[in-house]
Amino acid sequence: MSRPSRNAQSLSRQIEAVSPLSIGHRFRIPLKNETIAQSQVRFDDEDEINQLPGLEKSIRQLDNKLPQKLTVDNCYVEKKISLRQNLRGDREHATRFLLRDDGPIDRIKKLYHATAKTLIHHENTSPYIRELNRCFNLLETSDGFDSHAKISHEEASQKIDEANAALDTFRSIISSPDFKEKNKAIQQSTERRQRELKRWFNSFWHHHARLSWLHIQLGYQKVRHRDAEQILADRKQLIEKCKNHPFNQNRVGYLSKIQYHHVKGLIIDFIMLLDTENDIDCDSQRENLADLWHQIVDTNGSPGPKGAVWAEAASPKAFTINGIWDREDQNFHEHLMHMIRYLSYHDRFLRADLPHHARSLSKSGPASAISS
């Protein structure tokens, strides 16, 4: 398998350098008067996927922060404790062992709990996250690894043997050729998506100095909705209806990406690029798109959940993709990297479960193809 080109590596470094995956994760306000429970539509600014790149990096670097072999001395702290009084009224004392704060096992436990938070809802994520969770599940199920447990030296030695066996298994898996090949394939797929998106976005600025961007999320009124066939069919109808809708005359391009959100489930990030030379009411365009989605989902006669459309919550500190972009703007390149990162990193850290033949990304042709 060929190595990525120097340009591809440069693009990856640019994308890695931008701030967290904030785009699309302030989409927690439902448009119109949709009857969705508040817990389903309002989320913290710090969305779960924002944490996943850092979590994978910490797992990759874990071995650098651990001793080659875990021992009772480097994982536990010795403590004298008082037992109940004996028959003579004297207190008996015993030596017990507690896990060290920020010791090797404590560090692994913190990473394990972070992986469990992700995998409790969705397993199609980073191989590093999956394998650490699988190998160190015993840290959650065994009492000897409780941070408050006071155990004997014999019990501590037994727990250390279990932890070393799990650590050896984890090291063996992530150093195996099969694991490296799988992870490399995911990385290369992400880089290909990034290059594809950058070419597509840039094609429009060869023909337009300024464009208005409209970005909303489309989904369903059900927590963690996972019906891939339904969302693929509904997206196909939406794109067909958009082509024949009056607002299409101002559109120069569109992009739709099926993503997995850890609470909303399968969603569509829909982005429209609009010509700013005409007088455009973006709020009206957004409502038109929401109406089309509801027409498709709510009137298709299926017993499935109703449609949901999320708008972006206002936040003066947060970066937003919505609005007019000017290629002469000094922040233009950074904004583009934000969007490319958001649209490509789901494939690496929280992939949607779609049929093998299905494509998560659907977009219009590049500007050169449209204008010809």
Short mmCIF file of N, CA, C and O in Angstrom, two decimals, residues 167-235:
data_model
loop_
_atom_site.label_atom_id
_atom_site.label_comp_id
_atom_site.label_asym_id
_atom_site.label_seq_id
_atom_site.Cartn_x
_atom_site.Cartn_y
_atom_site.Cartn_z
N LEU A 167 -2.65 -6.12 30.08
CA LEU A 167 -1.75 -5.17 29.42
C LEU A 167 -0.95 -5.86 28.32
O LEU A 167 -0.77 -5.30 27.23
N ASP A 168 -0.49 -7.07 28.59
CA ASP A 168 0.26 -7.82 27.56
C ASP A 168 -0.63 -8.10 26.34
O ASP A 168 -0.18 -8.01 25.20
N THR A 169 -1.89 -8.46 26.61
CA THR A 169 -2.83 -8.71 25.50
C THR A 169 -3.04 -7.45 24.68
O THR A 169 -3.01 -7.48 23.44
N PHE A 170 -3.23 -6.32 25.36
CA PHE A 170 -3.45 -5.04 24.67
C PHE A 170 -2.23 -4.67 23.83
O PHE A 170 -2.35 -4.28 22.66
N ARG A 171 -1.04 -4.80 24.42
CA ARG A 171 0.18 -4.47 23.68
C ARG A 171 0.35 -5.37 22.47
O ARG A 171 0.76 -4.92 21.39
N SER A 172 0.02 -6.65 22.64
CA SER A 172 0.15 -7.59 21.54
C SER A 172 -0.80 -7.24 20.40
O SER A 172 -0.43 -7.31 19.21
N ILE A 173 -2.03 -6.85 20.74
CA ILE A 173 -3.03 -6.53 19.71
C ILE A 173 -2.63 -5.30 18.92
O ILE A 173 -2.63 -5.31 17.68
N ILE A 174 -2.28 -4.21 19.62
CA ILE A 174 -2.03 -2.95 18.90
C ILE A 174 -0.69 -2.97 18.15
O ILE A 174 -0.45 -2.10 17.30
N SER A 175 0.16 -3.94 18.44
CA SER A 175 1.42 -4.06 17.69
C SER A 175 1.34 -5.12 16.60
O SER A 175 2.31 -5.30 15.85
N SER A 176 0.19 -5.78 16.48
CA SER A 176 0.05 -6.84 15.48
C SER A 176 -0.09 -6.24 14.08
O SER A 176 -0.64 -5.14 13.91
N PRO A 177 0.36 -6.95 13.04
CA PRO A 177 0.23 -6.45 11.66
C PRO A 177 -1.23 -6.22 11.26
O PRO A 177 -1.52 -5.24 10.56
N ASP A 178 -2.14 -7.09 11.69
CA ASP A 178 -3.55 -6.93 11.33
C ASP A 178 -4.12 -5.63 11.87
O ASP A 178 -4.84 -4.90 11.17
N PHE A 179 -3.80 -5.34 13.15
CA PHE A 179 -4.31 -4.12 13.77
C PHE A 179 -3.73 -2.89 13.08
O PHE A 179 -4.44 -1.93 12.78
N LYS A 180 -2.43 -2.91 12.82
CA LYS A 180 -1.79 -1.77 12.17
C LYS A 180 -2.35 -1.53 10.77
O LYS A 180 -2.56 -0.39 10.36
N GLU A 181 -2.62 -2.62 10.06
CA GLU A 181 -3.17 -2.49 8.72
C GLU A 181 -4.58 -1.91 8.76
O GLU A 181 -4.94 -1.05 7.94
N LYS A 182 -5.39 -2.37 9.72
CA LYS A 182 -6.75 -1.86 9.87
C LYS A 182 -6.74 -0.37 10.21
O LYS A 182 -7.49 0.42 9.63
N ASN A 183 -5.88 0.02 11.14
CA ASN A 183 -5.81 1.42 11.54
C ASN A 183 -5.28 2.29 10.41
O ASN A 183 -5.74 3.42 10.20
N LYS A 184 -4.31 1.76 9.65
CA LYS A 184 -3.76 2.50 8.52
C LYS A 184 -4.82 2.73 7.45
O LYS A 184 -4.90 3.80 6.85
N ALA A 185 -5.67 1.70 7.22
CA ALA A 185 -6.74 1.83 6.22
C ALA A 185 -7.73 2.92 6.62
O ALA A 185 -8.19 3.70 5.78
N ILE A 186 -8.06 2.99 7.92
CA ILE A 186 -8.98 4.04 8.40
C ILE A 186 -8.34 5.41 8.22
O ILE A 186 -8.99 6.36 7.78
N GLN A 187 -7.06 5.53 8.57
CA GLN A 187 -6.35 6.81 8.44
C GLN A 187 -6.31 7.25 6.98
O GLN A 187 -6.56 8.42 6.66
N GLN A 188 -5.99 6.32 6.08
CA GLN A 188 -5.90 6.68 4.67
C GLN A 188 -7.27 7.04 4.10
O GLN A 188 -7.38 7.93 3.26
N SER A 189 -8.31 6.34 4.55
CA SER A 189 -9.66 6.68 4.11
C SER A 189 -10.05 8.09 4.56
O SER A 189 -10.65 8.85 3.80
N THR A 190 -9.68 8.45 5.80
CA THR A 190 -9.95 9.79 6.30
C THR A 190 -9.20 10.83 5.48
O THR A 190 -9.75 11.88 5.13
N GLU A 191 -7.94 10.55 5.15
CA GLU A 191 -7.14 11.50 4.36
C GLU A 191 -7.70 11.66 2.95
O GLU A 191 -7.71 12.76 2.40
N ARG A 192 -8.18 10.55 2.36
CA ARG A 192 -8.80 10.65 1.03
C ARG A 192 -10.04 11.52 1.08
O ARG A 192 -10.29 12.35 0.20
N ARG A 193 -10.85 11.34 2.13
CA ARG A 193 -12.05 12.16 2.28
C ARG A 193 -11.69 13.63 2.44
O ARG A 193 -12.33 14.51 1.86
N GLN A 194 -10.65 13.91 3.20
CA GLN A 194 -10.21 15.30 3.39
C GLN A 194 -9.78 15.93 2.08
O GLN A 194 -10.15 17.07 1.78
N ARG A 195 -9.01 15.20 1.27
CA ARG A 195 -8.57 15.75 -0.01
C ARG A 195 -9.75 15.97 -0.95
O ARG A 195 -9.83 16.98 -1.66
N GLU A 196 -10.67 15.00 -0.94
CA GLU A 196 -11.86 15.11 -1.79
C GLU A 196 -12.68 16.33 -1.42
O GLU A 196 -13.12 17.11 -2.29
N LEU A 197 -12.87 16.54 -0.13
CA LEU A 197 -13.66 17.68 0.33
C LEU A 197 -12.96 19.00 0.02
O LEU A 197 -13.60 19.98 -0.38
N LYS A 198 -11.65 19.05 0.21
CA LYS A 198 -10.94 20.30 -0.04
C LYS A 198 -11.03 20.67 -1.51
O LYS A 198 -11.24 21.83 -1.86
N ARG A 199 -10.87 19.68 -2.42
CA ARG A 199 -10.99 19.95 -3.86
C ARG A 199 -12.39 20.46 -4.18
O ARG A 199 -12.57 21.41 -4.96
N TRP A 200 -13.39 19.82 -3.57
CA TRP A 200 -14.78 20.19 -3.87
C TRP A 200 -15.08 21.60 -3.39
O TRP A 200 -15.61 22.42 -4.15
N PHE A 201 -14.73 21.91 -2.16
CA PHE A 201 -14.99 23.26 -1.63
C PHE A 201 -14.24 24.32 -2.43
O PHE A 201 -14.79 25.37 -2.79
N ASN A 202 -12.97 24.05 -2.70
CA ASN A 202 -12.16 25.06 -3.40
C ASN A 202 -12.65 25.33 -4.82
O ASN A 202 -12.45 26.42 -5.36
N SER A 203 -13.29 24.32 -5.44
CA SER A 203 -13.75 24.51 -6.82
C SER A 203 -14.73 25.68 -6.94
O SER A 203 -14.78 26.35 -7.97
N PHE A 204 -15.49 25.95 -5.89
CA PHE A 204 -16.49 27.02 -5.95
C PHE A 204 -15.85 28.40 -5.88
O PHE A 204 -16.41 29.37 -6.38
N TRP A 205 -14.67 28.49 -5.27
CA TRP A 205 -14.04 29.81 -5.17
C TRP A 205 -13.27 30.19 -6.42
O TRP A 205 -12.77 31.29 -6.54
N HIS A 206 -13.19 29.29 -7.35
CA HIS A 206 -12.63 29.68 -8.66
C HIS A 206 -13.69 30.45 -9.47
O HIS A 206 -13.35 31.12 -10.45
N HIS A 207 -14.94 30.35 -9.06
CA HIS A 207 -16.04 30.97 -9.80
C HIS A 207 -16.80 32.02 -8.97
O HIS A 207 -17.55 32.81 -9.54
N HIS A 208 -16.63 31.98 -7.65
CA HIS A 208 -17.39 32.89 -6.78
C HIS A 208 -16.45 33.46 -5.72
O HIS A 208 -15.81 32.71 -4.99
N ALA A 209 -16.41 34.78 -5.64
CA ALA A 209 -15.59 35.42 -4.62
C ALA A 209 -16.24 35.32 -3.26
O ALA A 209 -15.56 35.24 -2.23
N ARG A 210 -17.58 35.33 -3.25
CA ARG A 210 -18.33 35.26 -1.98
C ARG A 210 -19.48 34.27 -2.15
O ARG A 210 -20.13 34.24 -3.19
N LEU A 211 -19.72 33.50 -1.09
CA LEU A 211 -20.83 32.55 -1.09
C LEU A 211 -21.50 32.57 0.28
O LEU A 211 -20.84 32.75 1.31
N SER A 212 -22.80 32.37 0.27
CA SER A 212 -23.53 32.23 1.53
C SER A 212 -23.67 30.75 1.84
O SER A 212 -24.06 29.95 0.98
N TRP A 213 -23.33 30.38 3.07
CA TRP A 213 -23.37 28.99 3.51
C TRP A 213 -24.55 28.77 4.44
O TRP A 213 -24.76 29.55 5.37
N LEU A 214 -25.29 27.72 4.20
CA LEU A 214 -26.41 27.35 5.06
C LEU A 214 -26.23 25.92 5.51
O LEU A 214 -26.15 25.00 4.70
N HIS A 215 -26.13 25.69 6.81
CA HIS A 215 -25.84 24.37 7.37
C HIS A 215 -26.88 24.04 8.45
O HIS A 215 -27.02 24.78 9.41
N ILE A 216 -27.62 22.96 8.25
CA ILE A 216 -28.55 22.49 9.28
C ILE A 216 -28.40 20.97 9.39
O ILE A 216 -27.76 20.33 8.57
N GLN A 217 -29.02 20.41 10.44
CA GLN A 217 -29.02 18.97 10.64
C GLN A 217 -30.43 18.43 10.52
O GLN A 217 -31.38 19.01 11.04
N LEU A 218 -30.54 17.29 9.84
CA LEU A 218 -31.82 16.63 9.62
C LEU A 218 -31.77 15.25 10.27
O LEU A 218 -30.78 14.53 10.14
N GLY A 219 -32.84 14.89 10.95
CA GLY A 219 -32.86 13.59 11.62
C GLY A 219 -34.26 13.19 12.00
O GLY A 219 -35.23 13.50 11.30
N TYR A 220 -34.37 12.52 13.15
CA TYR A 220 -35.65 11.92 13.56
C TYR A 220 -35.91 12.16 15.04
O TYR A 220 -34.98 12.33 15.83
N GLN A 221 -37.19 12.15 15.38
CA GLN A 221 -37.60 12.38 16.76
C GLN A 221 -37.51 11.07 17.55
O GLN A 221 -38.49 10.57 18.08
N LYS A 222 -36.31 10.53 17.62
CA LYS A 222 -36.08 9.30 18.38
C LYS A 222 -34.62 9.28 18.81
O LYS A 222 -33.73 9.51 18.02
N VAL A 223 -34.40 8.98 20.10
CA VAL A 223 -33.04 8.93 20.61
C VAL A 223 -32.28 7.79 19.94
O VAL A 223 -32.78 6.67 19.82
N ARG A 224 -31.08 8.10 19.44
CA ARG A 224 -30.19 7.12 18.81
C ARG A 224 -30.87 6.30 17.72
O ARG A 224 -30.80 5.07 17.69
N HIS A 225 -31.53 7.01 16.82
CA HIS A 225 -32.19 6.35 15.69
C HIS A 225 -31.13 5.73 14.78
O HIS A 225 -30.15 6.38 14.41
N ARG A 226 -31.30 4.46 14.38
CA ARG A 226 -30.24 3.73 13.65
C ARG A 226 -30.72 3.10 12.35
O ARG A 226 -30.04 2.25 11.80
N ASP A 227 -31.88 3.48 11.85
CA ASP A 227 -32.41 2.85 10.63
C ASP A 227 -31.69 3.42 9.41
O ASP A 227 -32.08 4.46 8.87
N ALA A 228 -30.63 2.74 8.97
CA ALA A 228 -29.81 3.24 7.87
C ALA A 228 -30.57 3.26 6.56
O ALA A 228 -30.43 4.20 5.76
N GLU A 229 -31.37 2.22 6.30
CA GLU A 229 -32.13 2.17 5.05
C GLU A 229 -33.09 3.35 4.95
O GLU A 229 -33.26 3.94 3.88
N GLN A 230 -33.72 3.72 6.06
CA GLN A 230 -34.67 4.83 6.04
C GLN A 230 -33.97 6.15 5.74
O GLN A 230 -34.43 6.92 4.89
N ILE A 231 -32.86 6.42 6.42
CA ILE A 231 -32.22 7.72 6.22
C ILE A 231 -31.62 7.83 4.82
O ILE A 231 -31.63 8.91 4.21
N LEU A 232 -31.16 6.72 4.25
CA LEU A 232 -30.64 6.75 2.88
C LEU A 232 -31.77 7.04 1.88
O LEU A 232 -31.62 7.85 0.96
N ALA A 233 -32.93 6.39 2.09
CA ALA A 233 -34.07 6.61 1.19
C ALA A 233 -34.61 8.03 1.34
O ALA A 233 -34.94 8.68 0.35
N ASP A 234 -34.69 8.51 2.58
CA ASP A 234 -35.22 9.86 2.81
C ASP A 234 -34.28 10.91 2.24
O ASP A 234 -34.73 11.93 1.69
N ARG A 235 -32.97 10.69 2.34
CA ARG A 235 -32.03 11.66 1.76
C ARG A 235 -32.15 11.70 0.25
O ARG A 235 -32.10 12.78 -0.36
#
